[in-house]
PDB file of C-alpha atoms in Angstrom:
ATOM      1  CA  MET A 632       0.000   0.000   0.000  1.00  0.00           C
ATOM      2  CA  PRO A 633       1.194   3.612  -0.513  1.00  0.00           C
ATOM      3  CA  LEU A 634       2.317   4.798   2.920  1.00  0.00           C
ATOM      4  CA  THR A 635       2.717   8.537   2.320  1.00  0.00           C
ATOM      5  CA  PRO A 636      -1.008   9.407   2.796  1.00  0.00           C
ATOM      6  CA  PHE A 637      -1.047   7.453   6.063  1.00  0.00           C
ATOM      7  CA  LEU A 638       1.824   9.490   7.471  1.00  0.00           C
ATOM      8  CA  ALA A 639       0.425  12.762   6.151  1.00  0.00           C
ATOM      9  CA  ARG A 640      -2.951  12.212   7.783  1.00  0.00           C
ATOM     10  CA  TYR A 641      -2.038  10.686  11.123  1.00  0.00           C
ATOM     11  CA  GLY A 642       1.655  11.230  11.723  1.00  0.00           C
ATOM     12  CA  VAL A 643       3.756   8.537  13.334  1.00  0.00           C
ATOM     13  CA  PRO A 644       6.384   9.129  16.031  1.00  0.00           C
ATOM     14  CA  GLY A 645       9.701   8.348  14.393  1.00  0.00           C
ATOM     15  CA  GLY A 646       8.212   8.797  10.917  1.00  0.00           C
ATOM     16  CA  MET A 647       8.641   6.315   8.104  1.00  0.00           C
ATOM     17  CA  ASN A 648      11.557   4.517   9.732  1.00  0.00           C
ATOM     18  CA  ALA A 649       9.289   3.484  12.612  1.00  0.00           C
ATOM     19  CA  VAL A 650       6.592   2.312  10.193  1.00  0.00           C
ATOM     20  CA  LEU A 651       9.077   0.223   8.202  1.00  0.00           C
ATOM     21  CA  GLY A 652      10.193  -1.523  11.364  1.00  0.00           C
ATOM     22  CA  LEU A 653       6.602  -2.373  12.255  1.00  0.00           C
ATOM     23  CA  LEU A 654       5.451  -3.489   8.802  1.00  0.00           C
ATOM     24  CA  PRO A 655       5.496  -7.219   9.635  1.00  0.00           C
ATOM     25  CA  VAL A 656       3.082  -6.498  12.505  1.00  0.00           C
ATOM     26  CA  LEU A 657       1.017  -3.676  11.013  1.00  0.00           C
ATOM     27  CA  GLY A 658       0.777  -4.860   7.418  1.00  0.00           C
ATOM     28  CA  GLY A 659      -2.777  -6.198   7.652  1.00  0.00           C
ATOM     29  CA  ALA A 660      -4.062  -3.228   9.637  1.00  0.00           C
ATOM     30  CA  LEU A 661      -2.546  -0.759   7.185  1.00  0.00           C
ATOM     31  CA  ALA A 662      -4.117  -2.607   4.260  1.00  0.00           C
ATOM     32  CA  ASP A 663      -7.529  -2.398   5.951  1.00  0.00           C
ATOM     33  CA  TRP A 664      -6.997   1.303   6.571  1.00  0.00           C
ATOM     34  CA  ALA A 665      -6.138   1.883   2.904  1.00  0.00           C
ATOM     35  CA  ARG A 666      -9.438   0.342   1.804  1.00  0.00           C
ATOM     36  CA  THR A 667     -11.668   2.309   4.171  1.00  0.00           C
ATOM     37  CA  ALA A 668      -9.951   5.580   5.081  1.00  0.00           C
ATOM     38  CA  PRO A 669     -11.232   8.850   3.605  1.00  0.00           C
ATOM     39  CA  SER A 670      -9.022  10.578   1.083  1.00  0.00           C
ATOM     40  CA  HIS A 671      -6.608  13.178   2.347  1.00  0.00           C
ATOM     41  CA  PRO A 672      -6.058  16.143   0.004  1.00  0.00           C
ATOM     42  CA  LEU A 673      -2.383  16.779  -0.644  1.00  0.00           C
ATOM     43  CA  GLU A 674      -2.841  19.891  -2.773  1.00  0.00           C
ATOM     44  CA  GLY A 675      -0.849  22.757  -1.387  1.00  0.00           C
ATOM     45  CA  MET A 676       1.208  20.507   0.877  1.00  0.00           C
ATOM     46  CA  ARG A 677       4.931  19.955   0.530  1.00  0.00           C
ATOM     47  CA  LEU A 678       5.732  16.264   0.367  1.00  0.00           C
ATOM     48  CA  GLY A 679       9.117  15.372   1.772  1.00  0.00           C
ATOM     49  CA  PRO A 680      11.013  12.177   0.985  1.00  0.00           C
ATOM     50  CA  PRO A 681       9.053   9.109   2.180  1.00  0.00           C
ATOM     51  CA  VAL A 682      12.122   7.824   4.048  1.00  0.00           C
ATOM     52  CA  THR A 683      13.805  10.766   5.738  1.00  0.00           C
ATOM     53  CA  ARG A 684      16.657   9.264   7.743  1.00  0.00           C
ATOM     54  CA  PRO A 685      18.010   6.132   6.065  1.00  0.00           C
ATOM     55  CA  ARG A 686      21.125   4.607   7.537  1.00  0.00           C
ATOM     56  CA  SER A 687      22.896   4.842   4.203  1.00  0.00           C
ATOM     57  CA  ILE A 688      22.232   5.358   0.511  1.00  0.00           C
ATOM     58  CA  VAL A 689      24.009   3.043  -1.916  1.00  0.00           C
ATOM     59  CA  ALA A 690      23.651   3.146  -5.692  1.00  0.00           C
ATOM     60  CA  VAL A 691      24.814   0.610  -8.263  1.00  0.00           C
ATOM     61  CA  GLY A 692      26.656   2.508 -10.960  1.00  0.00           C
ATOM     62  CA  ALA A 693      26.572   1.638 -14.662  1.00  0.00           C
ATOM     63  CA  ASN A 694      23.942  -1.002 -13.983  1.00  0.00           C
ATOM     64  CA  THR A 695      21.977  -0.741 -17.207  1.00  0.00           C
ATOM     65  CA  ARG A 696      23.213  -1.989 -20.535  1.00  0.00           C
ATOM     66  CA  SER A 697      22.000   1.174 -22.250  1.00  0.00           C
ATOM     67  CA  HIS A 698      24.072   3.328 -19.872  1.00  0.00           C
ATOM     68  CA  VAL A 699      27.153   1.156 -20.423  1.00  0.00           C
ATOM     69  CA  ALA A 700      26.738   1.616 -24.177  1.00  0.00           C
ATOM     70  CA  GLU A 701      26.176   5.361 -23.783  1.00  0.00           C
ATOM     71  CA  ALA A 702      29.397   5.646 -21.753  1.00  0.00           C
ATOM     72  CA  SER A 703      31.396   3.440 -24.130  1.00  0.00           C
ATOM     73  CA  ARG A 704      34.244   5.976 -24.187  1.00  0.00           C
ATOM     74  CA  HIS A 705      34.943   4.921 -20.612  1.00  0.00           C
ATOM     75  CA  THR A 706      33.547   1.372 -20.542  1.00  0.00           C
ATOM     76  CA  GLY A 707      34.576   0.114 -23.955  1.00  0.00           C
ATOM     77  CA  GLY A 708      31.098  -1.404 -24.026  1.00  0.00           C
ATOM     78  CA  HIS A 709      32.041  -3.913 -21.321  1.00  0.00           C
ATOM     79  CA  THR A 710      29.693  -4.448 -18.376  1.00  0.00           C
ATOM     80  CA  ALA A 711      31.138  -4.759 -14.869  1.00  0.00           C
ATOM     81  CA  LYS A 712      31.929  -8.190 -13.432  1.00  0.00           C
ATOM     82  CA  ARG A 713      30.809  -7.069  -9.966  1.00  0.00           C
ATOM     83  CA  PRO A 714      28.317  -4.354  -8.972  1.00  0.00           C
ATOM     84  CA  MET A 715      29.983  -0.930  -8.841  1.00  0.00           C
ATOM     85  CA  LEU A 716      28.740   0.541  -5.567  1.00  0.00           C
ATOM     86  CA  ILE A 717      28.515   4.312  -5.134  1.00  0.00           C
ATOM     87  CA  THR A 718      27.279   6.128  -2.041  1.00  0.00           C
ATOM     88  CA  LYS A 719      25.328   9.355  -1.769  1.00  0.00           C
ATOM     89  CA  ALA A 720      25.017  11.564   1.302  1.00  0.00           C
ATOM     90  CA  VAL A 721      21.740  11.248   3.216  1.00  0.00           C
ATOM     91  CA  SER A 722      21.590  15.056   3.149  1.00  0.00           C
ATOM     92  CA  ALA A 723      21.012  14.864  -0.640  1.00  0.00           C
ATOM     93  CA  LEU A 724      17.447  13.617  -0.027  1.00  0.00           C
ATOM     94  CA  CYS A 725      14.531  15.878  -0.894  1.00  0.00           C
ATOM     95  CA  GLY A 726      10.862  15.588  -1.752  1.00  0.00           C
ATOM     96  CA  PRO A 727       9.499  14.643  -5.183  1.00  0.00           C
ATOM     97  CA  HIS A 728       8.471  18.192  -6.112  1.00  0.00           C
ATOM     98  CA  ASP A 729      11.267  20.145  -4.431  1.00  0.00           C
ATOM     99  CA  PRO A 730      13.479  22.293  -6.671  1.00  0.00           C
ATOM    100  CA  ILE A 731      16.868  20.826  -7.544  1.00  0.00           C
ATOM    101  CA  VAL A 732      19.464  23.465  -6.702  1.00  0.00           C
ATOM    102  CA  ARG A 733      22.376  23.675  -9.140  1.00  0.00           C
ATOM    103  CA  PRO A 734      25.692  24.300  -7.356  1.00  0.00           C
ATOM    104  CA  ALA A 735      27.710  27.216  -8.692  1.00  0.00           C
ATOM    105  CA  ASP A 736      30.691  25.001  -9.520  1.00  0.00           C
ATOM    106  CA  THR A 737      28.932  22.745 -12.038  1.00  0.00           C
ATOM    107  CA  ARG A 738      27.817  23.379 -15.596  1.00  0.00           C
ATOM    108  CA  LYS A 739      26.676  19.833 -16.419  1.00  0.00           C
ATOM    109  CA  LEU A 740      23.764  18.830 -14.225  1.00  0.00           C
ATOM    110  CA  ASP A 741      22.398  15.403 -15.095  1.00  0.00           C
ATOM    111  CA  TYR A 742      19.477  13.230 -13.990  1.00  0.00           C
ATOM    112  CA  GLU A 743      18.639   9.532 -14.027  1.00  0.00           C
ATOM    113  CA  THR A 744      15.325   8.056 -12.974  1.00  0.00           C
ATOM    114  CA  GLU A 745      15.981   5.049 -10.778  1.00  0.00           C
ATOM    115  CA  LEU A 746      14.099   2.465  -8.753  1.00  0.00           C
ATOM    116  CA  ALA A 747      14.915   2.936  -5.063  1.00  0.00           C
ATOM    117  CA  VAL A 748      14.852  -0.300  -3.073  1.00  0.00           C
ATOM    118  CA  VAL A 749      14.104   0.352   0.607  1.00  0.00           C
ATOM    119  CA  ILE A 750      15.629  -2.173   3.005  1.00  0.00           C
ATOM    120  CA  GLY A 751      13.330  -2.762   5.961  1.00  0.00           C
ATOM    121  CA  SER A 752      15.337  -5.121   8.158  1.00  0.00           C
ATOM    122  CA  ALA A 753      19.004  -5.801   8.763  1.00  0.00           C
ATOM    123  CA  ALA A 754      20.660  -8.682   6.955  1.00  0.00           C
ATOM    124  CA  SER A 755      24.146  -9.944   6.278  1.00  0.00           C
ATOM    125  CA  HIS A 756      25.455 -12.704   4.008  1.00  0.00           C
ATOM    126  CA  VAL A 757      21.980 -13.784   2.900  1.00  0.00           C
ATOM    127  CA  SER A 758      21.279 -15.709  -0.283  1.00  0.00           C
ATOM    128  CA  ALA A 759      19.658 -14.096  -3.295  1.00  0.00           C
ATOM    129  CA  ASP A 760      16.492 -16.077  -2.572  1.00  0.00           C
ATOM    130  CA  GLU A 761      16.314 -14.686   0.970  1.00  0.00           C
ATOM    131  CA  ALA A 762      17.311 -11.107   0.201  1.00  0.00           C
ATOM    132  CA  MET A 763      13.914  -9.917  -1.031  1.00  0.00           C
ATOM    133  CA  GLY A 764      12.432 -10.873   2.322  1.00  0.00           C
ATOM    134  CA  HIS A 765      14.339  -7.937   3.802  1.00  0.00           C
ATOM    135  CA  VAL A 766      12.952  -5.416   1.296  1.00  0.00           C
ATOM    136  CA  ALA A 767      10.272  -3.141   2.740  1.00  0.00           C
ATOM    137  CA  GLY A 768       9.266  -1.517  -0.508  1.00  0.00           C
ATOM    138  CA  PHE A 769      10.115   0.583  -3.535  1.00  0.00           C
ATOM    139  CA  MET A 770      10.170   4.256  -4.497  1.00  0.00           C
ATOM    140  CA  ALA A 771      10.856   6.300  -7.586  1.00  0.00           C
ATOM    141  CA  CYS A 772      13.891   8.530  -7.321  1.00  0.00           C
ATOM    142  CA  SER A 773      16.141  10.687  -9.464  1.00  0.00           C
ATOM    143  CA  ASP A 774      19.887  10.243  -9.124  1.00  0.00           C
ATOM    144  CA  VAL A 775      21.132  13.771  -9.837  1.00  0.00           C
ATOM    145  CA  THR A 776      24.816  14.159 -10.683  1.00  0.00           C
ATOM    146  CA  ALA A 777      27.168  17.041 -11.456  1.00  0.00           C
ATOM    147  CA  ARG A 778      28.895  15.294 -14.358  1.00  0.00           C
ATOM    148  CA  ASP A 779      31.802  17.710 -14.747  1.00  0.00           C
ATOM    149  CA  ILE A 780      32.566  17.332 -11.037  1.00  0.00           C
ATOM    150  CA  GLN A 781      32.219  13.552 -11.269  1.00  0.00           C
ATOM    151  CA  THR A 782      34.674  13.143 -14.135  1.00  0.00           C
ATOM    152  CA  GLY A 783      37.149  15.723 -12.814  1.00  0.00           C
ATOM    153  CA  GLU A 784      37.089  17.904 -15.912  1.00  0.00           C
ATOM    154  CA  ASP A 785      39.216  20.564 -14.211  1.00  0.00           C
ATOM    155  CA  GLU A 786      41.858  18.035 -13.111  1.00  0.00           C
ATOM    156  CA  ASP A 787      45.120  17.479 -14.983  1.00  0.00           C
ATOM    157  CA  ALA A 788      44.629  13.694 -15.069  1.00  0.00           C
ATOM    158  CA  ASP A 789      41.518  11.595 -15.702  1.00  0.00           C
ATOM    159  CA  PHE A 790      42.159   9.459 -12.601  1.00  0.00           C
ATOM    160  CA  TYR A 791      40.499  11.834 -10.123  1.00  0.00           C
ATOM    161  CA  TRP A 792      36.813  11.001 -10.390  1.00  0.00           C
ATOM    162  CA  GLN A 793      34.524  12.366  -7.676  1.00  0.00           C
ATOM    163  CA  HIS A 794      31.503  10.062  -7.438  1.00  0.00           C
ATOM    164  CA  PHE A 795      30.472  10.906  -3.870  1.00  0.00           C
ATOM    165  CA  ARG A 796      30.908  14.664  -4.121  1.00  0.00           C
ATOM    166  CA  SER A 797      29.215  14.944  -7.513  1.00  0.00           C
ATOM    167  CA  LYS A 798      26.133  13.043  -6.315  1.00  0.00           C
ATOM    168  CA  SER A 799      25.797  14.380  -2.773  1.00  0.00           C
ATOM    169  CA  TYR A 800      24.903  18.044  -3.068  1.00  0.00           C
ATOM    170  CA  GLU A 801      21.704  18.990  -1.252  1.00  0.00           C
ATOM    171  CA  THR A 802      18.538  18.245  -3.311  1.00  0.00           C
ATOM    172  CA  PHE A 803      20.415  15.730  -5.505  1.00  0.00           C
ATOM    173  CA  LEU A 804      18.099  12.833  -4.582  1.00  0.00           C
ATOM    174  CA  PRO A 805      14.374  13.538  -5.030  1.00  0.00           C
ATOM    175  CA  THR A 806      12.313  10.519  -3.937  1.00  0.00           C
ATOM    176  CA  GLY A 807       8.645   9.598  -3.842  1.00  0.00           C
ATOM    177  CA  PRO A 808       5.963  10.684  -3.656  1.00  0.00           C
ATOM    178  CA  TRP A 809       4.951   7.150  -2.680  1.00  0.00           C
ATOM    179  CA  LEU A 810       6.646   4.253  -1.010  1.00  0.00           C
ATOM    180  CA  LEU A 811       4.977   1.084  -2.235  1.00  0.00           C
ATOM    181  CA  THR A 812       5.305  -1.860   0.093  1.00  0.00           C
ATOM    182  CA  ALA A 813       6.832  -4.968  -1.453  1.00  0.00           C
ATOM    183  CA  ASP A 814       3.469  -6.753  -1.643  1.00  0.00           C
ATOM    184  CA  GLU A 815       2.243  -4.003  -3.992  1.00  0.00           C
ATOM    185  CA  VAL A 816       4.909  -4.926  -6.548  1.00  0.00           C
ATOM    186  CA  PRO A 817       4.603  -8.682  -7.126  1.00  0.00           C
ATOM    187  CA  ASP A 818       6.200  -8.569 -10.582  1.00  0.00           C
ATOM    188  CA  LEU A 819       9.278  -6.359 -10.824  1.00  0.00           C
ATOM    189  CA  ALA A 820       9.561  -7.121 -14.543  1.00  0.00           C
ATOM    190  CA  LYS A 821       6.526  -4.908 -15.162  1.00  0.00           C
ATOM    191  CA  ILE A 822       8.134  -1.791 -13.692  1.00  0.00           C
ATOM    192  CA  THR A 823       8.886   0.879 -16.298  1.00  0.00           C
ATOM    193  CA  LEU A 824      11.032   3.939 -15.588  1.00  0.00           C
ATOM    194  CA  ARG A 825      10.321   7.083 -17.607  1.00  0.00           C
ATOM    195  CA  THR A 826      11.745  10.591 -17.426  1.00  0.00           C
ATOM    196  CA  TYR A 827      10.146  13.639 -19.023  1.00  0.00           C
ATOM    197  CA  VAL A 828      11.855  17.013 -19.359  1.00  0.00           C
ATOM    198  CA  ASN A 829       9.447  19.796 -20.347  1.00  0.00           C
ATOM    199  CA  ASP A 830       7.004  17.116 -21.554  1.00  0.00           C
ATOM    200  CA  GLU A 831       9.690  15.502 -23.735  1.00  0.00           C
ATOM    201  CA  LEU A 832      10.357  11.810 -23.075  1.00  0.00           C
ATOM    202  CA  ARG A 833      14.066  11.453 -22.288  1.00  0.00           C
ATOM    203  CA  GLN A 834      14.229   8.035 -20.612  1.00  0.00           C
ATOM    204  CA  ASP A 835      12.087   4.944 -21.146  1.00  0.00           C
ATOM    205  CA  SER A 836      13.397   1.653 -19.789  1.00  0.00           C
ATOM    206  CA  ASP A 837      12.424  -1.335 -17.705  1.00  0.00           C
ATOM    207  CA  LEU A 838      14.248  -3.660 -15.363  1.00  0.00           C
ATOM    208  CA  SER A 839      15.169  -6.053 -18.156  1.00  0.00           C
ATOM    209  CA  ASP A 840      17.924  -3.537 -18.989  1.00  0.00           C
ATOM    210  CA  LEU A 841      19.690  -4.157 -15.660  1.00  0.00           C
ATOM    211  CA  VAL A 842      23.123  -5.764 -15.662  1.00  0.00           C
ATOM    212  CA  PHE A 843      22.737  -6.992 -12.065  1.00  0.00           C
ATOM    213  CA  ASP A 844      19.093  -7.662 -11.240  1.00  0.00           C
ATOM    214  CA  LEU A 845      17.369  -7.246  -7.913  1.00  0.00           C
TER     215      LEU A 845
END
């Protein structure tokens, strides 16, 4: 079920993090509430990120075949043998409709619509079959990057890439507006990611394009 309206209407001490921890207990009650609760108008309200204080934010870089092909100057068209993990600062989070603020030191602001996987319970060294049992839900997000900062265009050598800095400016991770619990997404293969800029379709892909699947 979408959890954002629940939080907006009733408020929960500890916010979304507390709800995620209680999902195994509250799942049925929340589903009943979703079927019977009156609608809550969101017009005129600012929606923040559904998950406000995650422990960490980890992205998998170059994880679509189309992106690998697009960046062939660097990749040679070869996909990675292991997931390339990149972190972003938690302070980059913002709401789905918040303005993205361009830092003064970048001229190449870029965007990528991504599927955010929200981990609901701690796990370590679990099998692929067990891993999805620790997933609380999914969100849409945009991974904003200052590309000229990332690739070190002002450096004298091409070795000095700045993944963390280029992706961690404030407002560089809009998420939401909804967090869909895992039971709402029984078939991940049907998820399509689209990006429009001024009503022009710029990105249209699905999870079959992933190099390393979920």
